[in-house]
PDB file of C-alpha atoms and ligand atoms in Angstrom:
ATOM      1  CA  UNK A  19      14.307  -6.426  13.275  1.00  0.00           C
ATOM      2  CA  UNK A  20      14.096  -3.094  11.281  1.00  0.00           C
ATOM      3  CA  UNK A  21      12.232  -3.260   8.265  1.00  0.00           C
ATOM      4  CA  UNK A  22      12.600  -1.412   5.093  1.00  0.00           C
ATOM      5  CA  UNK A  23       9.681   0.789   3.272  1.00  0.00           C
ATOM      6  CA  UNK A  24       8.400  -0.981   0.045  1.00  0.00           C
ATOM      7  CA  UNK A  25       7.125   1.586  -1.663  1.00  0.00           C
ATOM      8  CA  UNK A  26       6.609   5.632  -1.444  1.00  0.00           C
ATOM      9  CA  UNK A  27       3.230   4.399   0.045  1.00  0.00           C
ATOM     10  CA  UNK A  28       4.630   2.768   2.583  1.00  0.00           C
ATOM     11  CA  UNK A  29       6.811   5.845   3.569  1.00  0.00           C
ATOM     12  CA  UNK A  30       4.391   8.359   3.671  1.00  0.00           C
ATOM     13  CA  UNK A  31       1.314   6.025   5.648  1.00  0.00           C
ATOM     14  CA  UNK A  32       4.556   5.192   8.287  1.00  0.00           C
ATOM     15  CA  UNK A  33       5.042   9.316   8.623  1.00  0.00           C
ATOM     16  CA  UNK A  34       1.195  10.281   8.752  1.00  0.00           C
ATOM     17  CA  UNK A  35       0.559   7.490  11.570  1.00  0.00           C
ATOM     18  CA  UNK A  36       3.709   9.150  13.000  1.00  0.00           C
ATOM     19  CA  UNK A  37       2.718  12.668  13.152  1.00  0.00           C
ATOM     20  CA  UNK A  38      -1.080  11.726  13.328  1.00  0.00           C
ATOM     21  CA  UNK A  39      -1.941  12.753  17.034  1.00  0.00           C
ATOM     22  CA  UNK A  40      -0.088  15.989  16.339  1.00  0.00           C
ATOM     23  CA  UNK A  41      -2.440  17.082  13.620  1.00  0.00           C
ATOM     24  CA  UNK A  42      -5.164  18.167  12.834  1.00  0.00           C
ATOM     25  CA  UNK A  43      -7.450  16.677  10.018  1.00  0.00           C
ATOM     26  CA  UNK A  44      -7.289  19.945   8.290  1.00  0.00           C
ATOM     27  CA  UNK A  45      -3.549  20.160   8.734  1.00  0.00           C
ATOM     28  CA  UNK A  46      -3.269  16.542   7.269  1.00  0.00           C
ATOM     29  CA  UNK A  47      -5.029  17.384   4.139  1.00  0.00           C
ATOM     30  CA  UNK A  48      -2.352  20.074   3.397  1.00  0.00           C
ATOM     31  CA  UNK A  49       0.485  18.549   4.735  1.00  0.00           C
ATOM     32  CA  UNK A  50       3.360  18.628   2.798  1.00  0.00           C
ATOM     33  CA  UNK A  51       4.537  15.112   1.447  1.00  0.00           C
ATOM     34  CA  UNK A  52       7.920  16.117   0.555  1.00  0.00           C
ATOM     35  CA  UNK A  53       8.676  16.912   4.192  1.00  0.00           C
ATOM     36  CA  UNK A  54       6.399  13.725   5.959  1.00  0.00           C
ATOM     37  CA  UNK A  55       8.572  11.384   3.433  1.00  0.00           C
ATOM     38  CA  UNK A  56      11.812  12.914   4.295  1.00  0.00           C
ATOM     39  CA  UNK A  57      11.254  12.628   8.160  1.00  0.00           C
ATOM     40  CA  UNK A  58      10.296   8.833   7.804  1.00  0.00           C
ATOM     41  CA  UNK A  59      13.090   8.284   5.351  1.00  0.00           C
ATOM     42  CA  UNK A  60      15.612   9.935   7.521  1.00  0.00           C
ATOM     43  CA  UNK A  61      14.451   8.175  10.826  1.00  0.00           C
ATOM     44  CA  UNK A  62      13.807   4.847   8.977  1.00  0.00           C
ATOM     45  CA  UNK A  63      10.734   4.987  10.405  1.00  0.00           C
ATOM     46  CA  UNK A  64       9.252   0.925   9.188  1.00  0.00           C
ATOM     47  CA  UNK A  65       6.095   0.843   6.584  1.00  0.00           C
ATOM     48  CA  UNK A  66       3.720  -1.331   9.686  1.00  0.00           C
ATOM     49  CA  UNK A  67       3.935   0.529  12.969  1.00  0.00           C
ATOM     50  CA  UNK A  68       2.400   0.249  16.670  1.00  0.00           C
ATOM     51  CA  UNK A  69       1.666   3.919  17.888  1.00  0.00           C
ATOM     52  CA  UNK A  70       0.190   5.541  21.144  1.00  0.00           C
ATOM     53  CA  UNK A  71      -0.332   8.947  22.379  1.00  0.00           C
ATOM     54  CA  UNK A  72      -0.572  10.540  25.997  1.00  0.00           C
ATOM     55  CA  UNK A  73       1.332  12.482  28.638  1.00  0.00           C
ATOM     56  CA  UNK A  74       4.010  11.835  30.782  1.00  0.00           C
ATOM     57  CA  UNK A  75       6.046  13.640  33.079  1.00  0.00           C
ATOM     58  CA  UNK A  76      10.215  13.526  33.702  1.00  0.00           C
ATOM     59  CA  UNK A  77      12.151  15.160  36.712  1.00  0.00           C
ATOM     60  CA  UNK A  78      14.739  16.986  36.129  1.00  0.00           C
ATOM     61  CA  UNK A  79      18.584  17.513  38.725  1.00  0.00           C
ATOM     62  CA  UNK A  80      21.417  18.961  39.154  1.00  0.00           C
ATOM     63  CA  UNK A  81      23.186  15.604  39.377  1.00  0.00           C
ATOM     64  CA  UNK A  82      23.045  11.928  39.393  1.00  0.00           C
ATOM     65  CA  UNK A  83      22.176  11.864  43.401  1.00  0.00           C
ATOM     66  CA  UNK A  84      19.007  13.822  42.812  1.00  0.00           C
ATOM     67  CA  UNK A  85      18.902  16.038  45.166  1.00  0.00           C
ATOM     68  CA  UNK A  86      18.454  19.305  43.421  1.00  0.00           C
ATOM     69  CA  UNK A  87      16.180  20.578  40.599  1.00  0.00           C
ATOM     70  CA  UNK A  88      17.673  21.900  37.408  1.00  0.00           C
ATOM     71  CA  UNK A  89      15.531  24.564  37.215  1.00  0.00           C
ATOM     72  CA  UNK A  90      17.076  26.203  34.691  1.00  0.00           C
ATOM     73  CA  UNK A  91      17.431  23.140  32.659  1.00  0.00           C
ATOM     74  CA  UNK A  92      13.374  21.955  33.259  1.00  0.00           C
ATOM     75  CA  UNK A  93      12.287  25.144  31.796  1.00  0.00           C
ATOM     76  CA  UNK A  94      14.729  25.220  28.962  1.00  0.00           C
ATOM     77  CA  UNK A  95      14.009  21.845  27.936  1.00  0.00           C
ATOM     78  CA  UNK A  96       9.807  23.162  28.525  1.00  0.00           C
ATOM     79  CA  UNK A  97      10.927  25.840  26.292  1.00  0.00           C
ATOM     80  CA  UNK A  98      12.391  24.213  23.827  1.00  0.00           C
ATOM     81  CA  UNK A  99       9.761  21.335  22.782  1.00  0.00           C
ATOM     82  CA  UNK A 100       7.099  24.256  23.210  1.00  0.00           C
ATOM     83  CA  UNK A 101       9.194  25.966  20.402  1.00  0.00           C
ATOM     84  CA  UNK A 102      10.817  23.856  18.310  1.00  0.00           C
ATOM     85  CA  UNK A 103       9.011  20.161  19.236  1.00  0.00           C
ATOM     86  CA  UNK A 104      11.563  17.060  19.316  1.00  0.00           C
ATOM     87  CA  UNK A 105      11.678  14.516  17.308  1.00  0.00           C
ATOM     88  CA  UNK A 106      13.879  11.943  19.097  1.00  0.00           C
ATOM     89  CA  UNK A 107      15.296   8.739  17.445  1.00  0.00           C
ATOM     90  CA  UNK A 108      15.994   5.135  19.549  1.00  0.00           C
ATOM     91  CA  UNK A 109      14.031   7.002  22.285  1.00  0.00           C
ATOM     92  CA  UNK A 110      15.057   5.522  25.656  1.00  0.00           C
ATOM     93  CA  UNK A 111      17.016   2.808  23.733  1.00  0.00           C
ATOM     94  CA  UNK A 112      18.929   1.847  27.009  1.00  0.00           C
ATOM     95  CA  UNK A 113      15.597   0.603  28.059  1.00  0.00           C
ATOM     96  CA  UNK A 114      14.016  -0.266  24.745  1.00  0.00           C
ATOM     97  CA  UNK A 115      16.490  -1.068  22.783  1.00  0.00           C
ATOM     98  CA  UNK A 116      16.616   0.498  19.158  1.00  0.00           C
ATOM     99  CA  UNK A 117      13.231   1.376  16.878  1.00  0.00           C
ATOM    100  CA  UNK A 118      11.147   3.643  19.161  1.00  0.00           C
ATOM    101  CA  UNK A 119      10.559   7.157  17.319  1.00  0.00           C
ATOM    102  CA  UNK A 120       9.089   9.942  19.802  1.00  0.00           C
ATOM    103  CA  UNK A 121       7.154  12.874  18.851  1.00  0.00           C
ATOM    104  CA  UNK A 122       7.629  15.719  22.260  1.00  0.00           C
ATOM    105  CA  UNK A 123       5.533  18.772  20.850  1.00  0.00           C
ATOM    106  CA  UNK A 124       3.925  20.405  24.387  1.00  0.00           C
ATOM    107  CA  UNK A 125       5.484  20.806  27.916  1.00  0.00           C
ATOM    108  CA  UNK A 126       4.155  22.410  30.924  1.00  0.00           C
ATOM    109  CA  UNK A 127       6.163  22.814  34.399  1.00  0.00           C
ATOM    110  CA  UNK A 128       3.812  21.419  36.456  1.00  0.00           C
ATOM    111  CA  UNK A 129       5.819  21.733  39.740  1.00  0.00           C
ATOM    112  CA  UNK A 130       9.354  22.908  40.680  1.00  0.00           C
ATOM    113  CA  UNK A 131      11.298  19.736  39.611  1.00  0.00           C
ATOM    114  CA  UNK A 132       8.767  18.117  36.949  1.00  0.00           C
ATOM    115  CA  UNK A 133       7.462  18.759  33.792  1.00  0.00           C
ATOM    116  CA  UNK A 134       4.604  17.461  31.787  1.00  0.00           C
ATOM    117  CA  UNK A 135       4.877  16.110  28.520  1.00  0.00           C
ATOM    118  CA  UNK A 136       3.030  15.513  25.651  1.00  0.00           C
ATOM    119  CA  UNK A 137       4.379  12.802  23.447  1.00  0.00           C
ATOM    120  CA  UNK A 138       3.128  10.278  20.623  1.00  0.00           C
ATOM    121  CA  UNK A 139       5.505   7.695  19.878  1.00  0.00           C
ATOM    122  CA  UNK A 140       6.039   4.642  17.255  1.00  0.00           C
ATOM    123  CA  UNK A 141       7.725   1.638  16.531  1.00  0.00           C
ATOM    124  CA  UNK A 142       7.766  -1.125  14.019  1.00  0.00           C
ATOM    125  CA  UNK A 143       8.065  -3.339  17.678  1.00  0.00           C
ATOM    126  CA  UNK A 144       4.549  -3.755  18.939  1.00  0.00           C
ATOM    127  CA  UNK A 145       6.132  -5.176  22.339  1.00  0.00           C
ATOM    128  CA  UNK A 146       8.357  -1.509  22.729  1.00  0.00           C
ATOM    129  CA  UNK A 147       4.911   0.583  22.641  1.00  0.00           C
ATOM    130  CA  UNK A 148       3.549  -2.192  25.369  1.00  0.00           C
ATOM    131  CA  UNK A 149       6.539  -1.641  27.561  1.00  0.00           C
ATOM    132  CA  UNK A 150       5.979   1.961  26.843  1.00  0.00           C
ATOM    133  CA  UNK A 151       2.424   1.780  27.701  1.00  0.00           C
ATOM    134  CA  UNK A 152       2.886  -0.163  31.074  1.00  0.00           C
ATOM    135  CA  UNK A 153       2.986   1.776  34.609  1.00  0.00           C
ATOM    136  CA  UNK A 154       5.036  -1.065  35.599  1.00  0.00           C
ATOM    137  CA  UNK A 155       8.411   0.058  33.425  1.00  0.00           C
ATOM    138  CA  UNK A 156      10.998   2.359  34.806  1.00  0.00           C
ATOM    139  CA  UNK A 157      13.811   4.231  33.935  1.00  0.00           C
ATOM    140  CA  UNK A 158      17.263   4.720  34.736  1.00  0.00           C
ATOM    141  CA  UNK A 159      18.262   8.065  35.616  1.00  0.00           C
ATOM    142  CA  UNK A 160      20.071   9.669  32.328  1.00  0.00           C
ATOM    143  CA  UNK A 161      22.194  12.678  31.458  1.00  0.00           C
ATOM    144  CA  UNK A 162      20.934  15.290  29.584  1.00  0.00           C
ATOM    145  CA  UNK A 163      23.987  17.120  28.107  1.00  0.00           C
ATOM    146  CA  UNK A 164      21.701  20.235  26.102  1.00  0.00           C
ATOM    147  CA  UNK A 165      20.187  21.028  29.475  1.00  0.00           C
ATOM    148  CA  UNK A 166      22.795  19.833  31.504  1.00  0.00           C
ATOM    149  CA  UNK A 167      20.460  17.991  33.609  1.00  0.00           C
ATOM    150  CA  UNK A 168      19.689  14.464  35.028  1.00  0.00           C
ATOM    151  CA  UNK A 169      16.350  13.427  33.762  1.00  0.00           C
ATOM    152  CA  UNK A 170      13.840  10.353  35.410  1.00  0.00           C
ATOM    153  CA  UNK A 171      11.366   9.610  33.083  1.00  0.00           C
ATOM    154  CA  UNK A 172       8.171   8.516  35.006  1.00  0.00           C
ATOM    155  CA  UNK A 173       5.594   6.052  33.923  1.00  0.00           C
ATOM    156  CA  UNK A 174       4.253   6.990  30.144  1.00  0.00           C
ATOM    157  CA  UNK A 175      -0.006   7.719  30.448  1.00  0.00           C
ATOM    158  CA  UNK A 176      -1.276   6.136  26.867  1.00  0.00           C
ATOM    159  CA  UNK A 177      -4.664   7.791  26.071  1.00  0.00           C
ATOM    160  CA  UNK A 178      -4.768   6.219  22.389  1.00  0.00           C
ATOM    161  CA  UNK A 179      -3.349   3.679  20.702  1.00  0.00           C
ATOM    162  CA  UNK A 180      -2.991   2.168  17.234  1.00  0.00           C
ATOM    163  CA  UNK A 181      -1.969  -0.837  15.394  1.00  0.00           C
ATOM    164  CA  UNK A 182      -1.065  -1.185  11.382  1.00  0.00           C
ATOM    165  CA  UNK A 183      -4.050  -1.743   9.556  1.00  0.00           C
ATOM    166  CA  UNK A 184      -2.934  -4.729   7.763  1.00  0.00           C
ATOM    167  CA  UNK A 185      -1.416  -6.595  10.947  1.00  0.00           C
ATOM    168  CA  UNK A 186      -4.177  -8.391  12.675  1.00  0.00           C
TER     169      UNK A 186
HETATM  170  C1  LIG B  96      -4.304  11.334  21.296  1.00  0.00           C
HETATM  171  O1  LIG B  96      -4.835  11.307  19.985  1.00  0.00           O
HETATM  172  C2  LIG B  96      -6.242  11.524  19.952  1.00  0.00           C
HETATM  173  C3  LIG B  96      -6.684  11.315  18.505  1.00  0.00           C
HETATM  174  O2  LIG B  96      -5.957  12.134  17.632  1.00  0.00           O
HETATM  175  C4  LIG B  96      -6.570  12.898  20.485  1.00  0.00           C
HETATM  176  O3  LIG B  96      -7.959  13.097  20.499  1.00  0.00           O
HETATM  177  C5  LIG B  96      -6.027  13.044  21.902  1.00  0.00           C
HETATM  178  O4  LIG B  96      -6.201  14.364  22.354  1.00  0.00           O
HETATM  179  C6  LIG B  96      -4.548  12.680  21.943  1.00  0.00           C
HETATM  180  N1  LIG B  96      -4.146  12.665  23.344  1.00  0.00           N
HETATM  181  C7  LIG B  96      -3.125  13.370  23.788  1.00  0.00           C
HETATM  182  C8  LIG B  96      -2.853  13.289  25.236  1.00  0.00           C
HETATM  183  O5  LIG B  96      -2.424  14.041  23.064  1.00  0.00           O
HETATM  184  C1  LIG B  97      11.176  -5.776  20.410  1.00  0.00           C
HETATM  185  O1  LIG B  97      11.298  -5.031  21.576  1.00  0.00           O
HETATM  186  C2  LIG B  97      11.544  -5.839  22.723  1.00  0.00           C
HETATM  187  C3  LIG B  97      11.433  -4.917  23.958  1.00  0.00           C
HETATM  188  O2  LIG B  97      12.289  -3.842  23.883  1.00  0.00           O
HETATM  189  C4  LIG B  97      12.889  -6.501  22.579  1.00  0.00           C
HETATM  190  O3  LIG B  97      13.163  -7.308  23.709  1.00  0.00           O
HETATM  191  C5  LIG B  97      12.868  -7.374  21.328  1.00  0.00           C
HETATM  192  O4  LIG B  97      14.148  -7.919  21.103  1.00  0.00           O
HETATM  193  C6  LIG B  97      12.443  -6.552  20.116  1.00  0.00           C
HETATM  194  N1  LIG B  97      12.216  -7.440  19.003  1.00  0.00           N
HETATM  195  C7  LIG B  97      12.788  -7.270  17.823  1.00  0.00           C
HETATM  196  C8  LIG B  97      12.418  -8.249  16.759  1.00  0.00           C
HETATM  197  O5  LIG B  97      13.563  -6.338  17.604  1.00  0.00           O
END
C-alpha cells in the first residue's frame, strides 16, 4: 500500500531522505523547498521511507539475444544521467512491483558493454529496498526505447542504508 503525506512536513522529510545521498550538507541547508516538495508531491513519494545508496552496474545490447553492445546507447545513457541525472518512478516495477523511486546522478563506462552507476533509491516498502539490496535478485532483460538498447541490470551494491525515524 501507498500512503499519503500528512502534512507539508511529511512531504518535504520524504524528499530530503530522497535526495539525501546526493547532497551535500551545505547544499541541504540551501536547498530549495519549493522544488524538494514538488518532486515528492509529483512522485508521491510516502511521508515513512526505507532508503539505500551504492553502485551498480547494467549491460547494455543491441537486442534481446545479447550478443552485441549498444555502444552508442551505453554512452548516451552515461551521458545523459552525467548531465541531466534521472529520476525514475516504479523503478524496475516488473520486478518490484510499484513504489520504488530511483535517484541515477553519476555513470562511468567501465568496460565496452557495462556501465557503472551511482544510484540512491526509496520506497515506502521496506521489503522492495531488501530485494534491492540482495545479490541474490535478478533481472529480466528490458528494452530501453531512449537508447534503443536492451539493458541487464546486475546485482545493486548498498553502501548505506536508512530506515524512517519513527518506524522501529
Ligand atoms: C552513500 O551515502 C553516504 C552518506 O551520505 C555517502 O558517504 C556515500 O558516499 C554514499 N555512497 C555512494 C556509493 O554514493
Ligand atoms: C512490498 O514489496 C514486496 C516486494 O516487491 C511485495 O511483494 C509486497 O506486495 C509489497 N507490499 C505492499 C504492502 O505493497
Amino acid at each position: 500500500m501507498r500512503s499519503t503525506f500528512f502534512s507539508p512536513r511529511g512531504m518535504l522529510l520524504g524528499a530530503v531522505s530522497l535526495l539525501a545521498a546526493a547532497t551535500d550538507c551545505s547544499a541541504m541547508g540551501t536547498a530549495n523547498s519549493l522544488l524538494l516538495t514538488q518532486i515528492a508531491e509529483t512522485v508521491q513519494l510516502p511521508m515513512f521511507t526505507w532508503s539505500a545508496n551504492g553502485t551498480h552496474t547494467a549491460k547494455g545490447f543491441t537486442t534481446k539475444e545479447a550478443n552485441v553492445a549498444s555502444v552508442e546507447g551505453l554512452k548516451e545513457d552515461c551521458d545523459n544521467i552525467n548531465l541531466n541525472k534521472k529520476l525514475s518512478v516504479d523503478f524496475r516495477s516488473d520486478v518490484f512491483g510499484e513504489g520504488l523511486i530511483g535517484f541515477f546522478y553519476k555513470c562511468e563506462p567501465i568496460s565496452h558493454d557495462t556501465n557503472l552507476y551511482w544510484f540512491t533509491i526509496s520506497s515506502g516498502n521496506r521489503t522492495q529496498i531488501d530485494r534491492l539490496c540482495s545479490q541474490k535478485s535478478s533481472y529480466p532483460i528490458v528494452h530501453d526505447s531512449q537508447h534503443n538498447t536492451w539493458f541487464i541490470d546486475e546485482p545493486f551494491d548498498c553502501t548505506q542504508r536508512t530506515s524512517p525515524s519513527n518506524v522501529f
